[in-house]
mmCIF file of C-alpha atoms and ligand atoms in Angstrom:
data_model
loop_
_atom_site.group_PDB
_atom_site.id
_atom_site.type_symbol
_atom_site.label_atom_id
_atom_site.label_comp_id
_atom_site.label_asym_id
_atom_site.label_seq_id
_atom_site.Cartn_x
_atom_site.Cartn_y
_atom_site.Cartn_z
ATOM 1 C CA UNK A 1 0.000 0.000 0.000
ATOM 2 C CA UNK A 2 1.094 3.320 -0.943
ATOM 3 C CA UNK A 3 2.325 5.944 1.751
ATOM 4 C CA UNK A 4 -0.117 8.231 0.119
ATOM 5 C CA UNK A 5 -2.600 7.720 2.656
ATOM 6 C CA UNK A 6 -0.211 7.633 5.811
ATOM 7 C CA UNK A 7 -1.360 11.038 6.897
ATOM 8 C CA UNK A 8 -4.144 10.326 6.747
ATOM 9 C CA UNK A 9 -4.220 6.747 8.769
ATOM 10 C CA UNK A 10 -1.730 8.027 11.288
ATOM 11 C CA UNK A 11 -4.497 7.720 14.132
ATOM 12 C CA UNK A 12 -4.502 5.664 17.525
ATOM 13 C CA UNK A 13 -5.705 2.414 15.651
ATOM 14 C CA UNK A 14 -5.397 0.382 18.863
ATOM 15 C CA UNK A 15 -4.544 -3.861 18.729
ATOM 16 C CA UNK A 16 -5.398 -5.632 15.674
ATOM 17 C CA UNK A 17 -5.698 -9.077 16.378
ATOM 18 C CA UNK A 18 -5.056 -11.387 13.230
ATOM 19 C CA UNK A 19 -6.294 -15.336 14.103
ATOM 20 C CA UNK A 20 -5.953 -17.926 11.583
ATOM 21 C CA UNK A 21 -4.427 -21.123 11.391
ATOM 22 C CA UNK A 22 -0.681 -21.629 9.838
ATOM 23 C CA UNK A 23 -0.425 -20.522 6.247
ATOM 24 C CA UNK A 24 -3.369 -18.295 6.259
ATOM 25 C CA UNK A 25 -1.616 -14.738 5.516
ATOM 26 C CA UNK A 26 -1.215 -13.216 8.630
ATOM 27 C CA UNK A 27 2.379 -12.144 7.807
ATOM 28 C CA UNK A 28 1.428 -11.244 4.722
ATOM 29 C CA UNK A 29 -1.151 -8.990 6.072
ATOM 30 C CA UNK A 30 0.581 -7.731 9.130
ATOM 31 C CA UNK A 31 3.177 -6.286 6.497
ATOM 32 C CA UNK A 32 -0.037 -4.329 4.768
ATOM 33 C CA UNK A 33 -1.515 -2.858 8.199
ATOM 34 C CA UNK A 34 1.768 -1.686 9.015
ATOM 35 C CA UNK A 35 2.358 0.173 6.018
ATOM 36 C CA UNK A 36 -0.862 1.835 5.719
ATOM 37 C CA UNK A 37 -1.451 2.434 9.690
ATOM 38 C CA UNK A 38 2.197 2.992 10.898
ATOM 39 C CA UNK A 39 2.454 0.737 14.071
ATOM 40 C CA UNK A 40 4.007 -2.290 14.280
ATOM 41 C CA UNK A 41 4.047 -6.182 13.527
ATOM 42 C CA UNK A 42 4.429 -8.203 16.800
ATOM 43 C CA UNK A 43 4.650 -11.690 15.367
ATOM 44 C CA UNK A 44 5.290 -14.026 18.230
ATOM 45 C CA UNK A 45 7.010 -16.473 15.818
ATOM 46 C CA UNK A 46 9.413 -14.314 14.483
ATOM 47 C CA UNK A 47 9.877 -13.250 18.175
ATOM 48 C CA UNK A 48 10.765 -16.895 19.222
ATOM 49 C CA UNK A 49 13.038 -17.211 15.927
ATOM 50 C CA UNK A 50 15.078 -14.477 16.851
ATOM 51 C CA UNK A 51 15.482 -15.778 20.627
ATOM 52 C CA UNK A 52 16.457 -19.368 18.699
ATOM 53 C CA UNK A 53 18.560 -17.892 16.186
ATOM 54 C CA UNK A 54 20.580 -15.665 19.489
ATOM 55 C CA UNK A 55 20.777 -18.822 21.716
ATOM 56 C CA UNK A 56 19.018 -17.448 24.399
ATOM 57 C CA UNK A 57 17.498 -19.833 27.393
ATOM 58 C CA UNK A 58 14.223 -19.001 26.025
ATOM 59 C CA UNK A 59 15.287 -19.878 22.577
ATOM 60 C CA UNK A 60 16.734 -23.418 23.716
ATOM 61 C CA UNK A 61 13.717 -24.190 25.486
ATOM 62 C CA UNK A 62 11.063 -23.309 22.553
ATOM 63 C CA UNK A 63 13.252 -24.719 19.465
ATOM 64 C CA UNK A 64 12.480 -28.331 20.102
ATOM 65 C CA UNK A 65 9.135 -27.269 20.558
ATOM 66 C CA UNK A 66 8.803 -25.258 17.378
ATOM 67 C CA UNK A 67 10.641 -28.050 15.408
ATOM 68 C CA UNK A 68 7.926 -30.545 16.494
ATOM 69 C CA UNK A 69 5.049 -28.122 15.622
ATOM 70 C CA UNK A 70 3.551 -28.106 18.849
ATOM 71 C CA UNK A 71 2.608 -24.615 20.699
ATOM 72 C CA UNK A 72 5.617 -22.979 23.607
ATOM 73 C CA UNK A 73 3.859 -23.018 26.931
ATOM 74 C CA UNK A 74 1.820 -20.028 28.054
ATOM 75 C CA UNK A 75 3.782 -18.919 30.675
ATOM 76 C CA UNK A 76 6.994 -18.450 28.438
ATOM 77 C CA UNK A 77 4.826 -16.635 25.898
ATOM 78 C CA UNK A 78 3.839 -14.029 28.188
ATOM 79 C CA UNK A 79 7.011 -12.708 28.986
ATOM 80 C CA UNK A 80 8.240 -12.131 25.625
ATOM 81 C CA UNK A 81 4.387 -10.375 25.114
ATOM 82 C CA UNK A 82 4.770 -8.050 27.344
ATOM 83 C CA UNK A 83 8.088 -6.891 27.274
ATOM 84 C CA UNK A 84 7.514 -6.025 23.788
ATOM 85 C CA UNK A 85 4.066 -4.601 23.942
ATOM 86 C CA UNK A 86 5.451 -2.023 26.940
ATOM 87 C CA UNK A 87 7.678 -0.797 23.726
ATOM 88 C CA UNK A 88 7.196 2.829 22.649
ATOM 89 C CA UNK A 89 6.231 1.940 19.284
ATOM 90 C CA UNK A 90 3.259 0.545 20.540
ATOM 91 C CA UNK A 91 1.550 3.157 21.545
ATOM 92 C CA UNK A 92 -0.963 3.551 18.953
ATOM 93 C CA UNK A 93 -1.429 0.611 18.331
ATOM 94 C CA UNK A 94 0.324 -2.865 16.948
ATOM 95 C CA UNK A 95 -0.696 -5.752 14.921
ATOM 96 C CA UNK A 96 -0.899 -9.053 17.166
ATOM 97 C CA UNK A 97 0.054 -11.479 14.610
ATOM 98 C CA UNK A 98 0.338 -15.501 15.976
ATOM 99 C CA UNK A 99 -0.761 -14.209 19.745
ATOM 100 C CA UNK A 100 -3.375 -15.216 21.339
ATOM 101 C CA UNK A 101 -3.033 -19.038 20.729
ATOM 102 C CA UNK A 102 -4.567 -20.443 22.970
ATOM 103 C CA UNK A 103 -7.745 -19.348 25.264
ATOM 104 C CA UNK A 104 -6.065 -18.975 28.373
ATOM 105 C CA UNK A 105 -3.732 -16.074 26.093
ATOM 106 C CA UNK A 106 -6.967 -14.665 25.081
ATOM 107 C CA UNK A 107 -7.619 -13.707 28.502
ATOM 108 C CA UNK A 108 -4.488 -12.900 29.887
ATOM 109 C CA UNK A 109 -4.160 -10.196 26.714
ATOM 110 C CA UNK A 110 -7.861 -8.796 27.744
ATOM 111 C CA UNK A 111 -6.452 -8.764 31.479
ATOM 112 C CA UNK A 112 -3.206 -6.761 30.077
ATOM 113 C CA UNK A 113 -4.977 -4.593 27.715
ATOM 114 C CA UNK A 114 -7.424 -3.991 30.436
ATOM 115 C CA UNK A 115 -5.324 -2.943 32.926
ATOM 116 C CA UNK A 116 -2.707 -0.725 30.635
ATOM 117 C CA UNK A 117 -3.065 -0.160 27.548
ATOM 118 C CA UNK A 118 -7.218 1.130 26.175
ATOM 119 C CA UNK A 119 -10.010 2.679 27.398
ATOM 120 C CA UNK A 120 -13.822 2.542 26.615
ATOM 121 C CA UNK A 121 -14.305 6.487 26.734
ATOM 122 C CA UNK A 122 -14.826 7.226 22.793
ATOM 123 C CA UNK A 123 -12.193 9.896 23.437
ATOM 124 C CA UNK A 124 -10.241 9.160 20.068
ATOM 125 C CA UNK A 125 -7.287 10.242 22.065
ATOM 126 C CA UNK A 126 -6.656 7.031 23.918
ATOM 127 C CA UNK A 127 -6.638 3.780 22.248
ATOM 128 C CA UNK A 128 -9.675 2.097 21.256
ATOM 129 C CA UNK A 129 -10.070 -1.911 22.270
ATOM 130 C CA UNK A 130 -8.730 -4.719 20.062
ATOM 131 C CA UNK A 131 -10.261 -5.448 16.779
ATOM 132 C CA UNK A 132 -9.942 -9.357 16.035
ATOM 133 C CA UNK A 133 -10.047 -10.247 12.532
ATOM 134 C CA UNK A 134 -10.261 -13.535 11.739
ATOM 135 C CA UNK A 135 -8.576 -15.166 8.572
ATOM 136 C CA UNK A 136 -10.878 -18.080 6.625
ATOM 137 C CA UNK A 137 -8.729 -20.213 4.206
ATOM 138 C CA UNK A 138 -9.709 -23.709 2.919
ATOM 139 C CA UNK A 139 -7.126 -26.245 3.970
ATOM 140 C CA UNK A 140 -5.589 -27.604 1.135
ATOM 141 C CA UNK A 141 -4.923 -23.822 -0.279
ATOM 142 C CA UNK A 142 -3.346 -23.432 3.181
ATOM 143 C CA UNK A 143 -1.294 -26.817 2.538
ATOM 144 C CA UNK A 144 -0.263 -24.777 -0.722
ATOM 145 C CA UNK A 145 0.713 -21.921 0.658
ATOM 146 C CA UNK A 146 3.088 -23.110 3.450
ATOM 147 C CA UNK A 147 4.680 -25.692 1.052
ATOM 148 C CA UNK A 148 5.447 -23.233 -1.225
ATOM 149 C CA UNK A 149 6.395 -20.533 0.922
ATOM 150 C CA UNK A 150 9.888 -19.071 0.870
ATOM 151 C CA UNK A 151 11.476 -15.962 2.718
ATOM 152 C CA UNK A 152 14.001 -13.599 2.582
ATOM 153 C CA UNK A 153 16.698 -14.435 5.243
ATOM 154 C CA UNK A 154 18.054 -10.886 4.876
ATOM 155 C CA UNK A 155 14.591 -8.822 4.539
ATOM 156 C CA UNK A 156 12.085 -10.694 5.977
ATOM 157 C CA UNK A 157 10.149 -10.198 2.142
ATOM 158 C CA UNK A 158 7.763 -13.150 1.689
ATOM 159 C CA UNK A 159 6.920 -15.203 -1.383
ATOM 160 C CA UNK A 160 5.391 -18.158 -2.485
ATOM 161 C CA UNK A 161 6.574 -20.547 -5.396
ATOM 162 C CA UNK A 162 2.808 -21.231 -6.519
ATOM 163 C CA UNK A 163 1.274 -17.647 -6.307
ATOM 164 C CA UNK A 164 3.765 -14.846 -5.461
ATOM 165 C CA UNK A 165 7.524 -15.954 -7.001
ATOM 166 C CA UNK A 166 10.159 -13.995 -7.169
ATOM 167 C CA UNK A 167 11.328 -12.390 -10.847
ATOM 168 C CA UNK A 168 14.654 -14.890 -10.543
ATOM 169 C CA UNK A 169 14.067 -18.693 -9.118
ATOM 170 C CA UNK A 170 15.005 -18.984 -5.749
ATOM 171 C CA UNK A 171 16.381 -15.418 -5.150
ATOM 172 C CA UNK A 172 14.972 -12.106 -3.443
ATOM 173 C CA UNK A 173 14.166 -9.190 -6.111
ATOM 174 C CA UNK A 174 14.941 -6.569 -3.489
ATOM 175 C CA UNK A 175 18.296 -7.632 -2.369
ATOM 176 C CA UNK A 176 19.331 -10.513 -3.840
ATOM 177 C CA UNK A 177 19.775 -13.102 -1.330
ATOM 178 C CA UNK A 178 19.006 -17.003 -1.746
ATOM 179 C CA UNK A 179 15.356 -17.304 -0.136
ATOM 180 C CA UNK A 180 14.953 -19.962 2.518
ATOM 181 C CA UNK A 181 12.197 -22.873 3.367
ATOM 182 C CA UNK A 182 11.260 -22.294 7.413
ATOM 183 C CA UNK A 183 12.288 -25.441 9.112
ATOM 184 C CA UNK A 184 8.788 -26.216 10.226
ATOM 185 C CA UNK A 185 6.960 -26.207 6.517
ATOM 186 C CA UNK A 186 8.276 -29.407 6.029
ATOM 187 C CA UNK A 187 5.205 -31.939 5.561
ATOM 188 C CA UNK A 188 5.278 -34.221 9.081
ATOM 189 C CA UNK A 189 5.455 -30.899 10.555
ATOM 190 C CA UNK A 190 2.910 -29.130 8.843
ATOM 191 C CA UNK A 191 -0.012 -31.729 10.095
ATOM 192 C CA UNK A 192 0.982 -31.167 13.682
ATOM 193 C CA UNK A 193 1.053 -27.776 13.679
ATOM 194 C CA UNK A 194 -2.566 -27.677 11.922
ATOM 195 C CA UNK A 195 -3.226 -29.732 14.560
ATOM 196 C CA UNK A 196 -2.324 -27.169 17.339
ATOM 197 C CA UNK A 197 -4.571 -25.075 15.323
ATOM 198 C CA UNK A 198 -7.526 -27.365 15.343
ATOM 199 C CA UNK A 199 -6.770 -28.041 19.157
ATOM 200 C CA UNK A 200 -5.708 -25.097 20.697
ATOM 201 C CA UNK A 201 -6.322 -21.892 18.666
ATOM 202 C CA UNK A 202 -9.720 -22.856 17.162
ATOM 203 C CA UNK A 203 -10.915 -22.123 21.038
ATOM 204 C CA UNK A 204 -9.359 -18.674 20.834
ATOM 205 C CA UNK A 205 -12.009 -17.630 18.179
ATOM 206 C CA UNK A 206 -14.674 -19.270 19.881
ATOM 207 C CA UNK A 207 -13.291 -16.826 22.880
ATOM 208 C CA UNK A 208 -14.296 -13.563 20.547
ATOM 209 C CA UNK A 209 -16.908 -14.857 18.846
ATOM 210 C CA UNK A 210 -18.785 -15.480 21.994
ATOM 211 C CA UNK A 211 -18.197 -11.986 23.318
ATOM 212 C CA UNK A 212 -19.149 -10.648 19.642
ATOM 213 C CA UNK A 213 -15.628 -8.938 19.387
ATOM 214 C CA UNK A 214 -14.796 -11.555 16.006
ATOM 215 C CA UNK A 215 -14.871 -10.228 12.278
ATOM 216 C CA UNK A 216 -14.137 -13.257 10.549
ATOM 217 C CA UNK A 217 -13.502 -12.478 6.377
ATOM 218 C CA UNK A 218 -12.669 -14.689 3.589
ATOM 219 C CA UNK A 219 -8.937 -14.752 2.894
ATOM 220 C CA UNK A 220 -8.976 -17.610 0.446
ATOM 221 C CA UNK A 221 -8.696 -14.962 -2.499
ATOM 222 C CA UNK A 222 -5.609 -12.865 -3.463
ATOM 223 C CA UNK A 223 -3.360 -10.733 -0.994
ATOM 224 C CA UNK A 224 -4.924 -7.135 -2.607
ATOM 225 C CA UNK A 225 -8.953 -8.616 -2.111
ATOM 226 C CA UNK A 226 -8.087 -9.651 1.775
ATOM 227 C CA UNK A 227 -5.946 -6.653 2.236
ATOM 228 C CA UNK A 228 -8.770 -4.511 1.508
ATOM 229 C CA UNK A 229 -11.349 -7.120 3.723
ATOM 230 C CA UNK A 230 -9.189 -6.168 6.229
ATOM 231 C CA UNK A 231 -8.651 -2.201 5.814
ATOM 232 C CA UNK A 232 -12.322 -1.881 5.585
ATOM 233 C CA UNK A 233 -13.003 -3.916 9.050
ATOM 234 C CA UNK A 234 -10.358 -1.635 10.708
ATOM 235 C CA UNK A 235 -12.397 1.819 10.001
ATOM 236 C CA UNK A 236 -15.184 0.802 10.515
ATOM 237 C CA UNK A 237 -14.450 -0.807 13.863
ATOM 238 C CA UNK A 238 -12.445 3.171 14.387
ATOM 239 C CA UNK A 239 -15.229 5.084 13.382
ATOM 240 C CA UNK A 240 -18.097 2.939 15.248
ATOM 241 C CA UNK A 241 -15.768 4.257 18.298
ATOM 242 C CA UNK A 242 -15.050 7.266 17.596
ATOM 243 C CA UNK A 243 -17.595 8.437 15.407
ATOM 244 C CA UNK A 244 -17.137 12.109 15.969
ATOM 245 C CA UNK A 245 -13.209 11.785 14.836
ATOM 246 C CA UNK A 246 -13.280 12.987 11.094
ATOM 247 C CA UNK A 247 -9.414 12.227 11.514
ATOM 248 C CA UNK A 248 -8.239 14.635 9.810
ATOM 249 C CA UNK A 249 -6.252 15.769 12.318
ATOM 250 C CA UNK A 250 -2.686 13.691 13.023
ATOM 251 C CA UNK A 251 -2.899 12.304 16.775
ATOM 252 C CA UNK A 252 0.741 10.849 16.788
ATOM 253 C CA UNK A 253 2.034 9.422 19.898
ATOM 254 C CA UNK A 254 -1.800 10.703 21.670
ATOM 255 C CA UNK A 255 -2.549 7.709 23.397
ATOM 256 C CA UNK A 256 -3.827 7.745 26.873
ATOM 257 C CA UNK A 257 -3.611 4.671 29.508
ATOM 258 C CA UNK A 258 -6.771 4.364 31.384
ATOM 259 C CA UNK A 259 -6.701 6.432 34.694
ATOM 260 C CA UNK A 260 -4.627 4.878 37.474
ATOM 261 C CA UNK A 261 -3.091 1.760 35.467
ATOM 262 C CA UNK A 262 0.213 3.351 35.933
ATOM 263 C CA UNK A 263 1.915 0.155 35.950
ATOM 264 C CA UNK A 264 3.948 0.884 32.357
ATOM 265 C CA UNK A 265 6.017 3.728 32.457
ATOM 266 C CA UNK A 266 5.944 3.466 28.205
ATOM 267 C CA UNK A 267 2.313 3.834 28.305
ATOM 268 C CA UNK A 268 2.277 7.277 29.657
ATOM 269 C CA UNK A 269 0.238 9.892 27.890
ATOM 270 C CA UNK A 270 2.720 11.861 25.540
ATOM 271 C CA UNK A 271 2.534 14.173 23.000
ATOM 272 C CA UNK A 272 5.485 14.022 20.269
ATOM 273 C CA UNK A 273 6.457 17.589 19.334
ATOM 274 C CA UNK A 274 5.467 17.211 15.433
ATOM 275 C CA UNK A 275 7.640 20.461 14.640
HETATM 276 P P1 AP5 B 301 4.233 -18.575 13.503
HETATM 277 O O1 AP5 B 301 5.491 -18.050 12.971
HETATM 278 O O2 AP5 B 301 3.254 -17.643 14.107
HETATM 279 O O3 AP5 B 301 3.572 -19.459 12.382
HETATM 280 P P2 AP5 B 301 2.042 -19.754 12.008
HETATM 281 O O4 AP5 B 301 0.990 -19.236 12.881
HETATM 282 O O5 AP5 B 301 2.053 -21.230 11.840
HETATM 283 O O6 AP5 B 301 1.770 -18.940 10.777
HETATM 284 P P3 AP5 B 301 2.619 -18.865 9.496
HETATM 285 O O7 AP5 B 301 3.755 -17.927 9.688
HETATM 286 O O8 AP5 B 301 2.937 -20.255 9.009
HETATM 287 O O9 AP5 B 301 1.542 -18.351 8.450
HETATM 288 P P4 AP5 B 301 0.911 -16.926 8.222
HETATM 289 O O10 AP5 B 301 -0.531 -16.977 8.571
HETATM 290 O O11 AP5 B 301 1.724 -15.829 8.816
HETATM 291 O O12 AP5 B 301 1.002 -16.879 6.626
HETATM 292 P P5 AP5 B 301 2.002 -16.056 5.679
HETATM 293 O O13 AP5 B 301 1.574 -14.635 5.582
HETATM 294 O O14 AP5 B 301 3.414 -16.362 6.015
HETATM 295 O O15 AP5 B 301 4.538 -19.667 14.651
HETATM 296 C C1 AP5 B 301 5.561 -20.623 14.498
HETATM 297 C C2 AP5 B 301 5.663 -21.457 15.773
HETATM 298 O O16 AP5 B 301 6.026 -20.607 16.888
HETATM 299 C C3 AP5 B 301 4.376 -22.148 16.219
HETATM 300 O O17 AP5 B 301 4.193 -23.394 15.572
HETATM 301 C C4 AP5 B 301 4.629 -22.305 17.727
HETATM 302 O O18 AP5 B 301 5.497 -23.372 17.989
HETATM 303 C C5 AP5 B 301 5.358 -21.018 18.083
HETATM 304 N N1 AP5 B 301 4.450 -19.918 18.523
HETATM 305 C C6 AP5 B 301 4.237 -18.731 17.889
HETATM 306 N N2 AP5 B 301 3.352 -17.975 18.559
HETATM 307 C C7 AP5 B 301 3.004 -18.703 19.657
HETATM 308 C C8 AP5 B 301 2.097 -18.462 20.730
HETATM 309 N N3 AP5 B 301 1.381 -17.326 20.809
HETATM 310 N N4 AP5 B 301 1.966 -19.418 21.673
HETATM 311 C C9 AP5 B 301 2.679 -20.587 21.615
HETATM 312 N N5 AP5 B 301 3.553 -20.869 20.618
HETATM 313 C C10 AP5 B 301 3.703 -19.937 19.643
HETATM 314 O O19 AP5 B 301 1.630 -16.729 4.265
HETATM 315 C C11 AP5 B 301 1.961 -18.075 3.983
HETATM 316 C C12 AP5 B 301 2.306 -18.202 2.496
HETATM 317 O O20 AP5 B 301 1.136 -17.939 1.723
HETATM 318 C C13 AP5 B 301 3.365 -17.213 2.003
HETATM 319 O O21 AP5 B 301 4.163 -17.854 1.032
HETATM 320 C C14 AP5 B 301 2.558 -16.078 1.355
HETATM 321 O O22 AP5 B 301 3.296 -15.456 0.336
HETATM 322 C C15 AP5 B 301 1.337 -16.844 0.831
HETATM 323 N N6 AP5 B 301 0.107 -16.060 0.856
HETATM 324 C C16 AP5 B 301 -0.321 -15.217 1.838
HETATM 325 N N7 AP5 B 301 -1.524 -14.694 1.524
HETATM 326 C C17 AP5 B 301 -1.867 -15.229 0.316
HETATM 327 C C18 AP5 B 301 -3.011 -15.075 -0.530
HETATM 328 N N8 AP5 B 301 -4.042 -14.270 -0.201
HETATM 329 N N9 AP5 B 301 -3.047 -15.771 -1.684
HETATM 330 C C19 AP5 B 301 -2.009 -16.593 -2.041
HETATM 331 N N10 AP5 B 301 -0.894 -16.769 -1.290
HETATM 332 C C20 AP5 B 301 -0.832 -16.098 -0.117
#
């Protein structure tokens, strides 16, 4: 997406919850939020990558795990969570992308979020509650899609050998490095961590859907059609809050904890000086 419109996006979007099961897009679509909205991409697995890829005790502990396709326990998860959520850059908003996984997540984000990050004022000042958008792909495109999904080791830049390939086999068109398979697309893998899916994060969208917080759209059609699904849920979820915000005006940096959290000193109202 364009930066055309990042003036006019540059609002306090709030959480953007992206649930779907492995393969679905929600990389892909992270990638598109953050260009058009400005905050960032919290992916949980690329989180636990890096902490593999640095050897750290976290890392060592959830490598097995990842290898095998199976989820890292809660408790590990929400350290990494919130140390990264208490971030600066977060303070319009972020794009949850692999987190909550399992119910018991689900609730401990709601507690978080709760406690010090949005409020339910309408002020358009402080930032709004999560939206959770829910990503619907058949399962044998999603078979496709992580079988023939490659990556950039040295930009992150996503493709996929059946639907998005790069101009030169095997190599990145932006920099030129040799893409790479993840180490968990490989097929025995695959069915467990659909598995976990089925098992484990299914209940997570039972979680929203039962509090009526759960947009679920199509994603089985191409990157553009979903990325605009997705746009589209995101203002209107912004301007059902905050009706009275023509947002014309930039509120960069605005957001508000709710009164007496306190807890995160990041979280603090503050103003950037835009001069
Ligand atoms: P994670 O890295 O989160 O993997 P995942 O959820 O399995 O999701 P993927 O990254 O496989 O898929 P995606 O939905 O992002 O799709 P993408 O955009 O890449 O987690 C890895 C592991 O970490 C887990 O198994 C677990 O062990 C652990 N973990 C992570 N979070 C955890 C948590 N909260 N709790 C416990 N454990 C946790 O797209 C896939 C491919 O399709 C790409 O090639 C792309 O180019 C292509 N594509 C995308 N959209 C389209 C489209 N519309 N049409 C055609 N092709 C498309």
């Amino acid at each position: 997406m364009p930066n055309e419109t990042a003036n006019q996006t540059v609002r306090n979007i709030g959480p953007v919850i992206l649930l779907g099961p492995p393969g679905a897009g929600k990389g892909t679509q992270s990638k598109k939020i953050v260009d058009r909205y400005g905050i960032p991409q919290i992916s949980t697995g690329d989180l636990l990558r890096e902490h593999v890829a640095r050897g750290t005790e976290l890392g060592l502990e959830a490598k097995a795990i990842m290898a095998r396709g199976e989820l890292v326990p809660d408790e590990l998860m929400y350290g990494i969570v919130v140390h990264r959520l208490r971030e600066a850059d977060c303070l319009r908003g972020f794009v949850l992308d692999g987190f909550p996984r399992t119910a018991a997540q689900a609730g401990w984000l709601d507690a978080f979020l709760e406690k010090e990050v949005f409020d339910n004022s309408g002020n358009p000042e402080t930032c709004p509650p999560p939206v959770v958008i829910q990503l619907l792909v058949d399962y044998n495109q999603l078979l496709l899609r992580i079988t023939g999904r490659r990556s950039c080791p040295t930009c992150g830049r996503l493709y996929n050998i059946h639907s998005q390939s790069p101009a030169v086999d095997e190599l990145c068109d932006l920099d030129g490095s040799k893409l790479v398979m993840r180490d968990d697309d490989r097929a025995d893998v695959i069915s467990e961590r659909l598995a976990a899916y089925e098992n484990q994060t299914r209940p997570v969208a039972d979680y929203y859907r039962r509090q009526r917080r759960l947009v679920a759209i199509n994603a089985d059609r191409p990157v553009e059609e979903v990325t605009a699904q997705i746009f589209g849920v995101i203002e209107r979820h912004y301007q059902e809050r905050y009706p009275q915000d023509g947002h014309s005006e930039p509120l960069l940096g605005s957001v508000t904890p709710k009164p007496g959290s306190g807890k995160s000193k990041s979280l603090r109202p503050k103003r950037l000086n835009l001069e």
